Tab-separated table of C-alpha atoms and ligand atoms in Angstrom:
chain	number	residue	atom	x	y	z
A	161	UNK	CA	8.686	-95.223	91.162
A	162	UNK	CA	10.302	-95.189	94.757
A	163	UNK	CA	10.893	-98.842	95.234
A	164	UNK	CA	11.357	-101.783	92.616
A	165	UNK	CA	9.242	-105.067	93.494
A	166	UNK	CA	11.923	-107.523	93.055
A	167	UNK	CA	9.604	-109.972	92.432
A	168	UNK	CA	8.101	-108.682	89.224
A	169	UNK	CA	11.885	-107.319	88.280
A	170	UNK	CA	13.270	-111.007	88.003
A	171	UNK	CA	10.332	-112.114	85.522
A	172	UNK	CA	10.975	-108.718	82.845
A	173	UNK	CA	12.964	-109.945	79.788
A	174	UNK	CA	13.496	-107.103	78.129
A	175	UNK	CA	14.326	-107.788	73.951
A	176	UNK	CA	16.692	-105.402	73.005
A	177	UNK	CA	15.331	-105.631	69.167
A	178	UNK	CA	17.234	-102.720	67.664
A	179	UNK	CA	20.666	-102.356	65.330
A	180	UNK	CA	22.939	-100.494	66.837
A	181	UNK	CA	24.855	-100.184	69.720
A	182	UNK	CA	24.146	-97.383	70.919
A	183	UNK	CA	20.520	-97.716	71.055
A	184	UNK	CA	20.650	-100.833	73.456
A	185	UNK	CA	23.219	-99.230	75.401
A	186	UNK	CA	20.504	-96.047	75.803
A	187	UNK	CA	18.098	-98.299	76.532
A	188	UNK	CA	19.676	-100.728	78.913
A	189	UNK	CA	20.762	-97.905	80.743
A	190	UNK	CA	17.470	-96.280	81.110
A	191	UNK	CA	15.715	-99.235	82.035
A	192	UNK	CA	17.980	-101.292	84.128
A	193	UNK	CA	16.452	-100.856	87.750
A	194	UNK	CA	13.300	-102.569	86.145
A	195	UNK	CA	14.555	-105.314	83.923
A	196	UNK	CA	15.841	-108.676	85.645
A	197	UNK	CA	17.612	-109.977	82.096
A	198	UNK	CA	17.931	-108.339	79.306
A	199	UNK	CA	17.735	-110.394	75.673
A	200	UNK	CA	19.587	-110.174	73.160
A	201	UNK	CA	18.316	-111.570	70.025
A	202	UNK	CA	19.823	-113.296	66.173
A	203	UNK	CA	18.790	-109.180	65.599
A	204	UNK	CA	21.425	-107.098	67.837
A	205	UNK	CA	23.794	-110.624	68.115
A	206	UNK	CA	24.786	-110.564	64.358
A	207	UNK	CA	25.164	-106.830	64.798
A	208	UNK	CA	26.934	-105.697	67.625
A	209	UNK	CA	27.006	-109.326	69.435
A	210	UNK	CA	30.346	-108.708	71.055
A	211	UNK	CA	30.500	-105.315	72.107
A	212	UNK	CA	26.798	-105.224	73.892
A	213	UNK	CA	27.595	-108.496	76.217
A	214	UNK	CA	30.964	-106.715	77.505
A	215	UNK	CA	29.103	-103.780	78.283
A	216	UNK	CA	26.153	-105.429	79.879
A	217	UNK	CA	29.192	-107.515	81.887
A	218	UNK	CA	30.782	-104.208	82.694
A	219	UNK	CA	27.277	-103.013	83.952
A	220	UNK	CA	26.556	-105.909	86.135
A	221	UNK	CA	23.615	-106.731	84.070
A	222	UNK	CA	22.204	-110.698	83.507
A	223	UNK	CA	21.476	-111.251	79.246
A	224	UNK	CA	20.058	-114.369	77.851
A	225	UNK	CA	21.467	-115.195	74.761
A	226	UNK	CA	18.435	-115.506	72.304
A	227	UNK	CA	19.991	-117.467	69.692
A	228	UNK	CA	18.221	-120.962	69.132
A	229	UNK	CA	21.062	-123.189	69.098
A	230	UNK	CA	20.772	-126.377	66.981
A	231	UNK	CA	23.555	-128.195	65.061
A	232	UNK	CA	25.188	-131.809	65.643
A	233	UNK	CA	25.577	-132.712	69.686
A	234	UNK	CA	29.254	-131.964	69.267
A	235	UNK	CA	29.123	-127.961	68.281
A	236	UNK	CA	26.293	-127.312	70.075
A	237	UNK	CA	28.279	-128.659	73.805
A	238	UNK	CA	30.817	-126.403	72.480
A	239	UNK	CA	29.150	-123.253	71.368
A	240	UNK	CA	27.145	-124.259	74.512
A	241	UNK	CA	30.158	-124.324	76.610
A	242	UNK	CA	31.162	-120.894	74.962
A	243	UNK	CA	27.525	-118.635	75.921
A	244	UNK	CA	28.751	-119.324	79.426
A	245	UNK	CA	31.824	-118.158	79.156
A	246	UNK	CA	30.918	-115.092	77.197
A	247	UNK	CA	28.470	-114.709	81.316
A	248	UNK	CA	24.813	-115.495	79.845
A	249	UNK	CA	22.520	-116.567	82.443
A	250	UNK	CA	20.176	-117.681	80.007
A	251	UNK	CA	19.997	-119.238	76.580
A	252	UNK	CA	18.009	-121.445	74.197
A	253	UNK	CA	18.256	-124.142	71.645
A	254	UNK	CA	15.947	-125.427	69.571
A	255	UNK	CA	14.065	-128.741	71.241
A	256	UNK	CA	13.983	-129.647	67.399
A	257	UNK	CA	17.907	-130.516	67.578
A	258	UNK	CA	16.007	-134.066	69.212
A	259	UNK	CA	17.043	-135.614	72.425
A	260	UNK	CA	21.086	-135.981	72.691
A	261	UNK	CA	21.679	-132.634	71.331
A	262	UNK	CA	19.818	-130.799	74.044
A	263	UNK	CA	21.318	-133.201	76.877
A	264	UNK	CA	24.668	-132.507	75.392
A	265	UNK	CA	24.399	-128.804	75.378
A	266	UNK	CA	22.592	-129.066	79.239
A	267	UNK	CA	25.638	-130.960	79.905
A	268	UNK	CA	28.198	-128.645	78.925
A	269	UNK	CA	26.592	-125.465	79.921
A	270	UNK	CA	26.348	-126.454	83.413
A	271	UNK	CA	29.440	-128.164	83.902
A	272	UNK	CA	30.572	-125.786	82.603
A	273	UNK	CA	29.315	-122.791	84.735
A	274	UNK	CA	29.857	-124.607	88.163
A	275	UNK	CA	33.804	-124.823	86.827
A	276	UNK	CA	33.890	-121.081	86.709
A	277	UNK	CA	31.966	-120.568	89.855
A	278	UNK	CA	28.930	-118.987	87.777
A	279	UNK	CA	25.753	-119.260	89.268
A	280	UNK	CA	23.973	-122.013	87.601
A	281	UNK	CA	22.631	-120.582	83.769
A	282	UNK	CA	18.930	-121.393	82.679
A	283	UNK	CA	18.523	-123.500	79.348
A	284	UNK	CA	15.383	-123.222	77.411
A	285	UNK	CA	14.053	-125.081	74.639
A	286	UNK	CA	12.199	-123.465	71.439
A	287	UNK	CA	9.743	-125.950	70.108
A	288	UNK	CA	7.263	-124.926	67.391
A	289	UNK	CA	8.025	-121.231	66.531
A	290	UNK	CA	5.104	-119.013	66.164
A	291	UNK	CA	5.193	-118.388	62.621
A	292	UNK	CA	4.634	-121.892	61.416
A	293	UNK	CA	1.296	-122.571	61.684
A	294	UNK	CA	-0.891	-126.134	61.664
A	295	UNK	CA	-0.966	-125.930	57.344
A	296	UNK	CA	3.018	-125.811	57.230
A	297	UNK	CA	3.447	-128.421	60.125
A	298	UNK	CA	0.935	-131.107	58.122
A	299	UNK	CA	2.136	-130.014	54.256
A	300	UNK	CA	5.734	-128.629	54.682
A	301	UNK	CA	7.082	-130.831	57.725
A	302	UNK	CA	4.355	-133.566	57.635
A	303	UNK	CA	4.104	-133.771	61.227
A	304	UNK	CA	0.657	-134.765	61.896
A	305	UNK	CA	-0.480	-132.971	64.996
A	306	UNK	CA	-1.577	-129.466	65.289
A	307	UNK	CA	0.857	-126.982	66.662
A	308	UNK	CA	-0.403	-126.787	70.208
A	309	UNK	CA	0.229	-130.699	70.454
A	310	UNK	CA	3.123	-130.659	68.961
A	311	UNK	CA	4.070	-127.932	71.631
A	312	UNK	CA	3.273	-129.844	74.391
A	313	UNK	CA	5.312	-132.941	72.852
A	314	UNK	CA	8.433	-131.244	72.197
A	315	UNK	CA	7.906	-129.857	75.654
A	316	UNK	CA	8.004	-133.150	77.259
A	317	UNK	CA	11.170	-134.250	75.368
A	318	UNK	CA	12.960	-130.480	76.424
A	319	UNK	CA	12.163	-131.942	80.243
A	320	UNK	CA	13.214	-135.332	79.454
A	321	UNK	CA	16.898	-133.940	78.315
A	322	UNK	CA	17.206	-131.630	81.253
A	323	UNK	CA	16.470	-128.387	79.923
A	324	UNK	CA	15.079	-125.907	82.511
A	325	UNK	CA	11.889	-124.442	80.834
A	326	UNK	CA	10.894	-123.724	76.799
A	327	UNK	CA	9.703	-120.558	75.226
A	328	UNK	CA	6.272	-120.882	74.490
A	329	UNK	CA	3.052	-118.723	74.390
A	330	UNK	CA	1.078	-117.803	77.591
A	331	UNK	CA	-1.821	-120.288	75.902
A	332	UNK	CA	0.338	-122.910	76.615
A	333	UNK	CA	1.793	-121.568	79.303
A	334	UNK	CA	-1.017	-123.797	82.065
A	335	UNK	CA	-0.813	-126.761	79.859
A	336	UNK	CA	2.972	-127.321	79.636
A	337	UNK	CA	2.854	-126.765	83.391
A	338	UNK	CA	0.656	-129.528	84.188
A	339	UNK	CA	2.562	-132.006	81.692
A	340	UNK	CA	6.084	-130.789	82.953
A	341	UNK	CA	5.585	-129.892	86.290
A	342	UNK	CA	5.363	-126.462	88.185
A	343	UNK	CA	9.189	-126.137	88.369
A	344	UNK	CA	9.549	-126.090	84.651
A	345	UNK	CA	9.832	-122.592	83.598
A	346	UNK	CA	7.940	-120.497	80.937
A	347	UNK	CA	8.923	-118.039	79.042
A	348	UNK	CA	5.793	-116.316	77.221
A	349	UNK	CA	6.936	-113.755	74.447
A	350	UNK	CA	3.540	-111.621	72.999
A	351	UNK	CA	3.063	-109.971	75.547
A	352	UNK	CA	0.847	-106.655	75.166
A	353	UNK	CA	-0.879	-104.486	78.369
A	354	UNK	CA	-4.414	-103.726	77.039
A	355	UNK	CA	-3.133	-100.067	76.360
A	356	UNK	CA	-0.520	-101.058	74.008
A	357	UNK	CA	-0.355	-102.074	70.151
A	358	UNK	CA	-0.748	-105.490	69.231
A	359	UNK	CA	1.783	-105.179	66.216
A	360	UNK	CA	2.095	-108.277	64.293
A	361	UNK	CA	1.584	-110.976	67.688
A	362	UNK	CA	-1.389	-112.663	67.022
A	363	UNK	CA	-2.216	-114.291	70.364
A	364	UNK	CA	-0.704	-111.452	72.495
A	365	UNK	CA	-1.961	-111.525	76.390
A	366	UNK	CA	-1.170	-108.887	78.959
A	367	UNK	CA	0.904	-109.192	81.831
A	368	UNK	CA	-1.435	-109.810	83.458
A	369	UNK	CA	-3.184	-112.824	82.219
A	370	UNK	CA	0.499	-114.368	81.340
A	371	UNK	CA	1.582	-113.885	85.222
A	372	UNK	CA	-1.886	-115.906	85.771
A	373	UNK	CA	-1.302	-118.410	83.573
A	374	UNK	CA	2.034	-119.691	84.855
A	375	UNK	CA	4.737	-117.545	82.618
A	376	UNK	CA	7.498	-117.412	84.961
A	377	UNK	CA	9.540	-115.030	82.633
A	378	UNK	CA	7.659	-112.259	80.344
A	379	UNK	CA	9.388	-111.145	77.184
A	380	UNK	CA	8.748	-107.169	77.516
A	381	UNK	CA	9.699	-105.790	73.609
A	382	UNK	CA	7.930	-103.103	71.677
A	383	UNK	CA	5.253	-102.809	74.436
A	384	UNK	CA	7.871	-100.549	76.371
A	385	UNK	CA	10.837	-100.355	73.518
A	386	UNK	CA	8.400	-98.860	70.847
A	387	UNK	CA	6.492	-96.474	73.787
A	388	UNK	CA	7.096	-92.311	73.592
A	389	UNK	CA	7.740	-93.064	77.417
A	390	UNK	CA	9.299	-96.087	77.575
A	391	UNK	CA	10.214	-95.400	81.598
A	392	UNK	CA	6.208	-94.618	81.926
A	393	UNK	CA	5.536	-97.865	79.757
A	394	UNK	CA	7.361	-99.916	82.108
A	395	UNK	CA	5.859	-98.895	85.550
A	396	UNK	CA	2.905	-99.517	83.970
A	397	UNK	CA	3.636	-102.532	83.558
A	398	UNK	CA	4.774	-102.780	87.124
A	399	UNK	CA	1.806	-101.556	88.586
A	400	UNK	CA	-0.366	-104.167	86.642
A	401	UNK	CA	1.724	-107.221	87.562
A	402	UNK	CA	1.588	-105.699	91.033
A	403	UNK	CA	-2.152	-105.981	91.219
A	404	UNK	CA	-2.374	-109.855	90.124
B	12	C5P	O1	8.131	-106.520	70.447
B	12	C5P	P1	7.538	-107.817	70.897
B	12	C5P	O2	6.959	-107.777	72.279
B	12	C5P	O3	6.597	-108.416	69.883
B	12	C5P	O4	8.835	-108.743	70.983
B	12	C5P	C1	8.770	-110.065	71.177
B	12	C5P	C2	10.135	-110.658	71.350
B	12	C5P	O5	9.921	-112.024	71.622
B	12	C5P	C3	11.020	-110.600	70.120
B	12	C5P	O6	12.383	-110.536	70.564
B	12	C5P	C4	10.739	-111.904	69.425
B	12	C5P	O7	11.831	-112.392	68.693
B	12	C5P	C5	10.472	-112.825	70.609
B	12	C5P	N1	9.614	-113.969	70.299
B	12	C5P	C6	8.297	-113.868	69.853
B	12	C5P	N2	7.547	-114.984	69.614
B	12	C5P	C7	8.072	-116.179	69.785
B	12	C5P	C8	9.378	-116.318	70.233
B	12	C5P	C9	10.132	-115.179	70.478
B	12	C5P	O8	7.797	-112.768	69.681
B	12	C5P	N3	7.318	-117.232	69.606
């Protein structure tokens, strides 16, 4: 590919979902020119947490830190406070964590970036993850609402306490737009071009159709990380988001 569309480059989220350092390293370096952040998950973070952020620092690179904060208001301003100092542009805490915890970690993220001069870091909310399903909500959690409601709730409160966007799948992606408001970002993980393997996403969409409905931010993982080509993978990729 001679040129990179910016434009599509800022929306890639590449997960980094491998063990060992030296894999992500290959990979980040590979792949940089087409990734705008790269993720790094609970997965590489208990691993090699350390190590990979001072290389992608050293690289120049932007990482969201993928690792669903939620504790009492308190630790989570603090360990907050500490993601931006470690440079993530992005992270995420769970919207569960209610009200006050997600204002409080807002709070200290940004305050805390515009002390160091950073540019301003992007806070997303996790609301109902993907692998608990209507059954669990109603018998394990008794929350009485199906999961897509539930979604939409907890996407309302993530607003309400500042946060910039939630993680949520591209089915949502149109609905917690028009409840939230075009400015409030999505970030659609599943994501699967029509030539690739579903795996084990069950509502997977393609570029695409997520680009189409609102995701301002697609989570690219084994779609290009699992490829034989993963370079090929990726300008595929490219050339379909091109042609929206
Ligand atoms: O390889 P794949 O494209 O399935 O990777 C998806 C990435 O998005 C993983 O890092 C996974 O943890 C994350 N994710 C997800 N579904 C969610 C939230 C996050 O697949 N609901």
């Amino acid at each position: 590919m001679q040129t990179i569309d910016k434009n599509i480059k800022e929306k890639i989220v590449l997960a980094l979902d491998v063990d060992t350092l030296e894999e992500a390293k290959e990979m980040i370096l590979e792949l940089k020119d087409y990734v705008g952040v790269f993720k790094v998950g609970l997965q590489l973070y208990t691993q090699n947490g350390n190590e990979i952020i001072d290389f992608m620092k050293e690289q120049g690179l932007e990482f969201f830190l993928d690792v669903k904060l939620m504790d009492i208001p308190n630790t989570v301003a603090k360990a907050s406070e500490n993601i931006i100092k470690r440079g993530a542009s992005f992270y995420n805490i769970h919207t569960f964590g209610g009200k006050a915890m997600m204002e409080a970690s807002v709070q200290s993220a940004k305050s805390t970036a515009k002390d160091l001069g950073y540019k301003e870091p992007i806070v997303l909310g996790v609301t109902v993850l993907t692998s608990i399903s209507d059954e669990v909500l109603a018998a394990e959690l008794e929350i009485p609402s199906t999961a897509s409601d539930y979604v939409l709730k907890l996407a309302k409160l993530a607003k309400e306490s500042g946060l910039d966007g939630v993680v949520a799948s591209t089915f949502e992606a149109r609905r917690i737009k028009e409840v939230c408001g075009q400015d409030f970002k999505v970030l659609c993980p599943g994501i699967r071009p029509e030539w690739s393997l579903k795996n084990d996403q069950k509502r997977a969409a393609t570029p695409k159709v997520a680009l189409s409905e609102g995701a301002d931010f697609l989570v690219i993982g084994r779609a290009v990380t699992a490829a034989e080509n993963r370079l090929d993978a990726m300008q595929k990729i490219y050339k379909e988001m091109g042609e929206i």
